[in-house]
CSV table of C-alpha atoms in Angstrom, one decimal:
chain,number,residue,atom,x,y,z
A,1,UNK,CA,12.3,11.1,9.3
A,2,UNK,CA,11.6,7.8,7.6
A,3,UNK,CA,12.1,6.3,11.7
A,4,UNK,CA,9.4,8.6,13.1
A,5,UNK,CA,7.0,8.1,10.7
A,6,UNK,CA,7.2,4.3,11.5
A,7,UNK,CA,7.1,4.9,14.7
A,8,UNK,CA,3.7,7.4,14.3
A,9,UNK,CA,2.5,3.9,12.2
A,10,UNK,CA,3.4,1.8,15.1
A,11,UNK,CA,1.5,4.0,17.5
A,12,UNK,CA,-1.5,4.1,15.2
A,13,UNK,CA,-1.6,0.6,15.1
A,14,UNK,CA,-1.3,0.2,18.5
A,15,UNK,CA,-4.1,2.1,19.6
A,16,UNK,CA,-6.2,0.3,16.9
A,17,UNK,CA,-6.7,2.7,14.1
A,18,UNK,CA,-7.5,0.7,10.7
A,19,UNK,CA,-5.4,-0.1,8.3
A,20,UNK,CA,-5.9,2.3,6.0
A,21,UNK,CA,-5.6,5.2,8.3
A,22,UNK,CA,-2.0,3.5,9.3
A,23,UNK,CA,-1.2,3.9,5.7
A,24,UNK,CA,-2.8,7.6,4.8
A,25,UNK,CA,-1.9,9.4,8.2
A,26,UNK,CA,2.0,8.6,7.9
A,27,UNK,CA,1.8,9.4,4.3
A,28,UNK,CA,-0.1,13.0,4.6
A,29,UNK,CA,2.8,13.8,7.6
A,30,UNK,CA,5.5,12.6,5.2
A,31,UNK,CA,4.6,14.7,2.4
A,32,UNK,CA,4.1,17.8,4.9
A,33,UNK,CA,7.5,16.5,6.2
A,34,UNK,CA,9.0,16.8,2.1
A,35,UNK,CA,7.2,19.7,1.2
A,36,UNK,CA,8.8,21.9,4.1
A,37,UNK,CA,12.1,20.5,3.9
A,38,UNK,CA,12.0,19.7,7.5
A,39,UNK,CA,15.1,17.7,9.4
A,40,UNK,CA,14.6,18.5,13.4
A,41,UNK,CA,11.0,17.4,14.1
A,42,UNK,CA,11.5,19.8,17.3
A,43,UNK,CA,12.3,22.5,15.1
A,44,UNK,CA,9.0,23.3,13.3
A,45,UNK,CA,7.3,26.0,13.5
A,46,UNK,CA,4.0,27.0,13.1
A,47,UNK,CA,4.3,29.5,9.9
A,48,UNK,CA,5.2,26.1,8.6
A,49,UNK,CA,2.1,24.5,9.4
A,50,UNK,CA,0.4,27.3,7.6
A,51,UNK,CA,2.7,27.6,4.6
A,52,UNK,CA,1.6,24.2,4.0
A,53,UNK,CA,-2.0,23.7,4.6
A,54,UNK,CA,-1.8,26.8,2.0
A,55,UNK,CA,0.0,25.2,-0.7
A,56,UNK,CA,-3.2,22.0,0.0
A,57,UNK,CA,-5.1,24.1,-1.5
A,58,UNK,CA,-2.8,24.7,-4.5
A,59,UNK,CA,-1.3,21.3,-4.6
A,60,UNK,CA,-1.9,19.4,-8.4
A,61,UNK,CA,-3.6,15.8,-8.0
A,62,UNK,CA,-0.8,13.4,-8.5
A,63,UNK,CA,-3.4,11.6,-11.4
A,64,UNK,CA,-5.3,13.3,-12.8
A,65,UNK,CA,-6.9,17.1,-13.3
A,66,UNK,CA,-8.2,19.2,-11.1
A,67,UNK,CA,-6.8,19.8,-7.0
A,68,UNK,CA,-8.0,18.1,-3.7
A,69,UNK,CA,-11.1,17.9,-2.5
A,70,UNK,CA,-11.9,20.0,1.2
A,71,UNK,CA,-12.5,16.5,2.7
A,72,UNK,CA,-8.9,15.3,1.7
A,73,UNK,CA,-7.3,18.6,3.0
A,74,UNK,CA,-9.0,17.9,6.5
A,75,UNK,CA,-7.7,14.2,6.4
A,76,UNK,CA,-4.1,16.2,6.1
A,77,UNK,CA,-4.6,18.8,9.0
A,78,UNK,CA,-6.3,15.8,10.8
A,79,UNK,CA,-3.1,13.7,10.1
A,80,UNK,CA,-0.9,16.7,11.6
A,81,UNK,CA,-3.1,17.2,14.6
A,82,UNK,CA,-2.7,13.4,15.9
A,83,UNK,CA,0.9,13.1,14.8
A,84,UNK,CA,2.2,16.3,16.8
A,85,UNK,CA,-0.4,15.4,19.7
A,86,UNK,CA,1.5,12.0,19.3
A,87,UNK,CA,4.7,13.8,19.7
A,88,UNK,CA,3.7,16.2,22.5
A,89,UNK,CA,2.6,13.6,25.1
A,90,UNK,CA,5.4,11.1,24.1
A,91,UNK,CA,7.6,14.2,25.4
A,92,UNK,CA,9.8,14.1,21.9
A,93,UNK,CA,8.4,18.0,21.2
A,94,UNK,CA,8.1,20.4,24.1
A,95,UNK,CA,6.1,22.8,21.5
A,96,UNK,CA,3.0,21.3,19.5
A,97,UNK,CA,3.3,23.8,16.3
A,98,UNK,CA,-0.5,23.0,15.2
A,99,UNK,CA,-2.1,23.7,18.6
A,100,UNK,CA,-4.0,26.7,18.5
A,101,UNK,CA,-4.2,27.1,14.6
A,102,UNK,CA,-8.0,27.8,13.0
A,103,UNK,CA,-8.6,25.9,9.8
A,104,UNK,CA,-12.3,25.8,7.7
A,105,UNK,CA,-13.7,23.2,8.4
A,106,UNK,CA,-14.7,20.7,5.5
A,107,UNK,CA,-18.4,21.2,4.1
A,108,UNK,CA,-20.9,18.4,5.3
A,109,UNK,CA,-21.3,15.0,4.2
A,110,UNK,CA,-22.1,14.9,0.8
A,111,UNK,CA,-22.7,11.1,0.6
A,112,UNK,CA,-26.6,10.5,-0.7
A,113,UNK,CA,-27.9,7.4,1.1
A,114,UNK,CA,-29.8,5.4,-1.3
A,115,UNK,CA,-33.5,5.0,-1.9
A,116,UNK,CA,-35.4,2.0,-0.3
A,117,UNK,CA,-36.1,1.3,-4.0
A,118,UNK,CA,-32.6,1.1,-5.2
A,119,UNK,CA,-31.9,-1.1,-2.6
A,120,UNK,CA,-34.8,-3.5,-3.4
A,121,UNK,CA,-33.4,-3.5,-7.0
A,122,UNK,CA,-29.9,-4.3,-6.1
A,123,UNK,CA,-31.4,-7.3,-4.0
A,124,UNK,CA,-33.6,-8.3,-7.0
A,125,UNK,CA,-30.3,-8.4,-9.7
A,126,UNK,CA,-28.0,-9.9,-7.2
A,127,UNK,CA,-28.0,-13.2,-8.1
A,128,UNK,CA,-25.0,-15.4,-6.0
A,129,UNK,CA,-24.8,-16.3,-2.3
A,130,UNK,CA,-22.1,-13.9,-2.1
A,131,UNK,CA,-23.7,-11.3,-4.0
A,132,UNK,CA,-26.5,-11.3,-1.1
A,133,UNK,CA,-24.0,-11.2,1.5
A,134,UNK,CA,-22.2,-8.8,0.2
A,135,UNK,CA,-25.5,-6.5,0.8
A,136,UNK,CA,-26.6,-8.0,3.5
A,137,UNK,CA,-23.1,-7.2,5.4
A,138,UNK,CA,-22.9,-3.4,4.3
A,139,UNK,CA,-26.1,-3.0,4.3
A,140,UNK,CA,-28.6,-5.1,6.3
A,141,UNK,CA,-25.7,-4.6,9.4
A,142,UNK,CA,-23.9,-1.6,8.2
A,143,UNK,CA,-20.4,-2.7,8.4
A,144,UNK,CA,-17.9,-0.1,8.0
A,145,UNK,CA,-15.2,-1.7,5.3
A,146,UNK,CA,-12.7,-2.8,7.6
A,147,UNK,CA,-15.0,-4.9,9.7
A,148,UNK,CA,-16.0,-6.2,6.8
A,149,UNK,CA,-12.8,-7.3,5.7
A,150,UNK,CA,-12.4,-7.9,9.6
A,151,UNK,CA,-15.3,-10.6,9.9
A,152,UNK,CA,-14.0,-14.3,10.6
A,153,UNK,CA,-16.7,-17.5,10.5
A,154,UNK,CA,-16.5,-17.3,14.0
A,155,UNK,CA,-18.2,-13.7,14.3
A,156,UNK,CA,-21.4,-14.9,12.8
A,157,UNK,CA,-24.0,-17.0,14.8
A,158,UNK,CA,-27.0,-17.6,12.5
A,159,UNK,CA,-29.0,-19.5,15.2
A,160,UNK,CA,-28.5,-17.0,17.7
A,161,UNK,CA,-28.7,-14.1,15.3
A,162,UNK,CA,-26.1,-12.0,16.0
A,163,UNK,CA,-23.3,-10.9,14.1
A,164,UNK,CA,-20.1,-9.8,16.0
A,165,UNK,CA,-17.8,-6.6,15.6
A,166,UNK,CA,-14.4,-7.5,17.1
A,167,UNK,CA,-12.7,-4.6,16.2
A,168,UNK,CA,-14.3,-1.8,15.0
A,169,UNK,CA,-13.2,1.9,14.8
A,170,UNK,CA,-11.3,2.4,17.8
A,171,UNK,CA,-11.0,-1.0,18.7
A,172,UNK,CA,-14.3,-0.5,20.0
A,173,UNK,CA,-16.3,-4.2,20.2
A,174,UNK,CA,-20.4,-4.4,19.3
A,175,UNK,CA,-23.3,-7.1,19.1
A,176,UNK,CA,-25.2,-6.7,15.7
A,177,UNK,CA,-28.5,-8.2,15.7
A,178,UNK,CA,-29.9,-9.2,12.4
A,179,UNK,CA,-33.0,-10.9,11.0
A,180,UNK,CA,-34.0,-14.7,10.7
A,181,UNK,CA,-33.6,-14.2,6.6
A,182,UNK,CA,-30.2,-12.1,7.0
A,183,UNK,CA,-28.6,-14.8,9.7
A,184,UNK,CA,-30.3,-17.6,6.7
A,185,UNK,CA,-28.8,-15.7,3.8
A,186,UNK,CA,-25.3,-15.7,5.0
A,187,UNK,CA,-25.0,-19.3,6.5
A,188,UNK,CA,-26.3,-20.3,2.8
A,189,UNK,CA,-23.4,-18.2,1.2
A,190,UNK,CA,-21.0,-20.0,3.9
A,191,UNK,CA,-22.5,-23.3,3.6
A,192,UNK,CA,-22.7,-23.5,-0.7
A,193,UNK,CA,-20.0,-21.0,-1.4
A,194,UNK,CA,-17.0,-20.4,1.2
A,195,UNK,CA,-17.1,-24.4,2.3
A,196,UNK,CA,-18.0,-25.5,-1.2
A,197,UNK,CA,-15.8,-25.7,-4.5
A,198,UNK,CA,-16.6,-22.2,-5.1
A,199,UNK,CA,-13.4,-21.7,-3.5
A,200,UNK,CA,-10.2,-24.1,-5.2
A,201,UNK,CA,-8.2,-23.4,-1.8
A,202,UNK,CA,-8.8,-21.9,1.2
A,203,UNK,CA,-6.0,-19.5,2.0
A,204,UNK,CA,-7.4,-18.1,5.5
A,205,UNK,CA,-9.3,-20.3,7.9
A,206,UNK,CA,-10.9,-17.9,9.6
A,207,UNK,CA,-11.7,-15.5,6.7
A,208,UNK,CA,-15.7,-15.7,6.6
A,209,UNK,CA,-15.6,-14.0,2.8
A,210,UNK,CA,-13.1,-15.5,0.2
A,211,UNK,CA,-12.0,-14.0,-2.9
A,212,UNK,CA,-11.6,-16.9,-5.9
A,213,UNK,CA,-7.9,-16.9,-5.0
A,214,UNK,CA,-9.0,-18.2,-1.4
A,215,UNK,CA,-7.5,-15.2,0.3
A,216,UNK,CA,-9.4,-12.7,3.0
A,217,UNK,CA,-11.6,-10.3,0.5
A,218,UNK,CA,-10.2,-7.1,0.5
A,219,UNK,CA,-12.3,-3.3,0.1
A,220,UNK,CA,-11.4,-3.1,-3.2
A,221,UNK,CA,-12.6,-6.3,-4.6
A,222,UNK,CA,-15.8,-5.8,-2.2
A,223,UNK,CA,-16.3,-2.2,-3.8
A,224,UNK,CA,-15.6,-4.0,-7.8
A,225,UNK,CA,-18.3,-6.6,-7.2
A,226,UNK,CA,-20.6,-3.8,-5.5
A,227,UNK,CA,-20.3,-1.6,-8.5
A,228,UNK,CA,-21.2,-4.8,-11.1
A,229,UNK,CA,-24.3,-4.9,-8.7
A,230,UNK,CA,-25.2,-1.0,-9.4
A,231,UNK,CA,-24.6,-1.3,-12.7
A,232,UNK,CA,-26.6,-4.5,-13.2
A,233,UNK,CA,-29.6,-2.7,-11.0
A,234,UNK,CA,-29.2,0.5,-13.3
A,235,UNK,CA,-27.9,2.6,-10.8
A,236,UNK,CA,-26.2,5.2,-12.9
A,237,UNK,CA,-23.9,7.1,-10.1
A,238,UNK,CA,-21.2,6.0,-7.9
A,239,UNK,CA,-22.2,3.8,-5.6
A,240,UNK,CA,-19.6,2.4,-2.4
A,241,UNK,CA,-19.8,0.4,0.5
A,242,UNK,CA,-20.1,3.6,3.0
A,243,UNK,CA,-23.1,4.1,0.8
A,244,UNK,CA,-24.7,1.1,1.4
A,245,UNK,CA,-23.8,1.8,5.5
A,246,UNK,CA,-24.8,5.3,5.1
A,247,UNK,CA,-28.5,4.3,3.4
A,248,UNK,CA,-29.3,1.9,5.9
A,249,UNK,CA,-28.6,4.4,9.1
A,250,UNK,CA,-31.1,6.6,7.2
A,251,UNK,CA,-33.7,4.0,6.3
A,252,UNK,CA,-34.0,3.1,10.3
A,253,UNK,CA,-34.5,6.6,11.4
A,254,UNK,CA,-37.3,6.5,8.7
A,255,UNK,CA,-38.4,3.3,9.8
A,256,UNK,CA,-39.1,4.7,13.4
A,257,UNK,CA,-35.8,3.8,15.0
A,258,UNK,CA,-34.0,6.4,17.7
A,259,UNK,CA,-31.1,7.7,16.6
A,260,UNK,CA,-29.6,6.4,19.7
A,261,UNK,CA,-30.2,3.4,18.5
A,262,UNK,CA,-29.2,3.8,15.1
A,263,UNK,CA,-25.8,5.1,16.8
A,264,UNK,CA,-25.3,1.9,18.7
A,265,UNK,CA,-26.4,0.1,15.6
A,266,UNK,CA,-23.5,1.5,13.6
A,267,UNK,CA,-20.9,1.3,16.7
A,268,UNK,CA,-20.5,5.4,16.4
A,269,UNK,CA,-19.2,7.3,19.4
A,270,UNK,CA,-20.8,10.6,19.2
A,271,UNK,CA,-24.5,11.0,18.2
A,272,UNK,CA,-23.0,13.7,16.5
A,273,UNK,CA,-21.8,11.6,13.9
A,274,UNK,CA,-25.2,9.3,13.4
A,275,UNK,CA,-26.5,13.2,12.2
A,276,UNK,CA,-24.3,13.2,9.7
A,277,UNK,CA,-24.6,9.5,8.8
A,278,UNK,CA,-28.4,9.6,8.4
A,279,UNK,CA,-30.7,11.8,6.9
A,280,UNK,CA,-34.1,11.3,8.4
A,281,UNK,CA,-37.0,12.5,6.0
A,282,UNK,CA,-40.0,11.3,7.1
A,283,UNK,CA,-42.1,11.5,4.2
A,284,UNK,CA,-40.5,8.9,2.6
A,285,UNK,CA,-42.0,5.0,3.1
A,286,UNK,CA,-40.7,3.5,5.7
A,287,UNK,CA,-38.7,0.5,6.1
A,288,UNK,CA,-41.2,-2.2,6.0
């Protein structure tokens, strides 16, 4: 089984999924894979499938109390839907066991976009170039945390201002505009800070945000330095990067902005998805 799965994680990253999808889907199918002591792939069945989407919802964390979340179990039934789809079209099953199957559907998005207030405050206590650009990259152009991690030097051109997606979700490519005091901000953090001694060695050339080390900055150092913001601004609840992308898809609808636009804005494929994203209320200020 070990070979298919690294197969499933070639295939994943061939069609351009991001990395951390390459890691969880594999892992979710392995553990369905363990769990129903399965040795033919061609031989599963689909009381199997069921069997184990049952025991989700029984299954122990592995740290920690308590038992998965309904979001996680979809990212499992998710992770079984594109790996025997995977299989079926690749002719290696001549029987998808998951096609068909009903499963609840997780509840809605509970991710609260923040106020415009809390994101004046976390402007107001951040206090380094790269504090700014931090929030001005998940926020002010609503990167997702891969293209984040993505973003080169070369993406970036502050005269022109625009910002370029190379590779977002679905290896899909989009234009960001930004403003005259975004496209300033993050030339100043790459000017005084990435091309500065801020940085004792530059691992990555073409990295446009370095960790101290010199190396490509990575989600979860983007996310530590994010929450040392919050808790500087006094923002008392968890607080990630898909909040800050989340907040500003909901501050442009309230600002006036179409949701198609929004949806190009954030590089979604389904307006569908911008719903979720944003939650327009339009007695709150606007964006000024």
């Amino acid at each position: 089984m070990t070979t298919i799965l690294h197969a499933f994680k070639l295939y994943l990253y061939q069609v351009g999924y991001s990395t951390g999808t390459q890691a969880m889907l594999p892992a979710c199918v392995g553990e369905f894979l363990e769990q129903q002591h399965i040795k033919d792939i061609s031989q599963v069945e689909q009381v199997q499938v069921k069997v184990f989407y049952t025991w989700l919802h029984e299954r122990p964390l592995k740290r920690g109390n308590g038992g998965l979340s309904e979001r996680m179990i979809h990212h499992y039934v998710y992770a079984l839907q594109t790996f025997f789809s995977w299989l079926e079209v690749t002719g290696q099953i001549s029987y998808n066991p998951i096609s068909g199957l009903k499963f609840k559907r997780a509840t809605g998005n509970t991710r609260q976009p923040l106020t415009t207030t809390q994101i004046q405050q976390l402007f107001t206590v951040a206090t380094t170039c790269k504090e700014i650009a931090l929030l001005h990259l998940f926020y002010s152009c609503g990167l997702r945390c891969s293209e984040g991690e993505a973003l080169n030097t070369g993406d970036i051109h502050y005269k022109k201002r625009l910002l370029y997606v190379r590779a977002g979700k679905g290896t899909k490519r989009r234009v960001v505009p930004i403003t005259d005091k975004v496209a300033k901000d993050l030339e100043t953090y790459y000017l005084q800070d990435r091309c500065s001694g801020q940085v004792k060695r530059v691992k990555e050339e073409e990295a446009y945000m370095l960790n101290k080390g010199g190396y490509r900055m990575k989600g979860n150092q983007y996310n530590r330095l994010l929450k040392e913001l919050t808790g500087k601004a006094g923002i008392d609840h968890e607080v990630s990067l898909h909040h800050l992308r989340h907040s500003i898809a909901t501050h442009l609808l309230q600002g006036g902005m179409s949701m198609e636009k929004v949806r190009i804005f954030l590089g979604h494929s389904c307006i569908d998805t911008t719903r979720i994203y944003a939650k327009p209320d339009m007695n709150q200020l606007k964006l000024l």
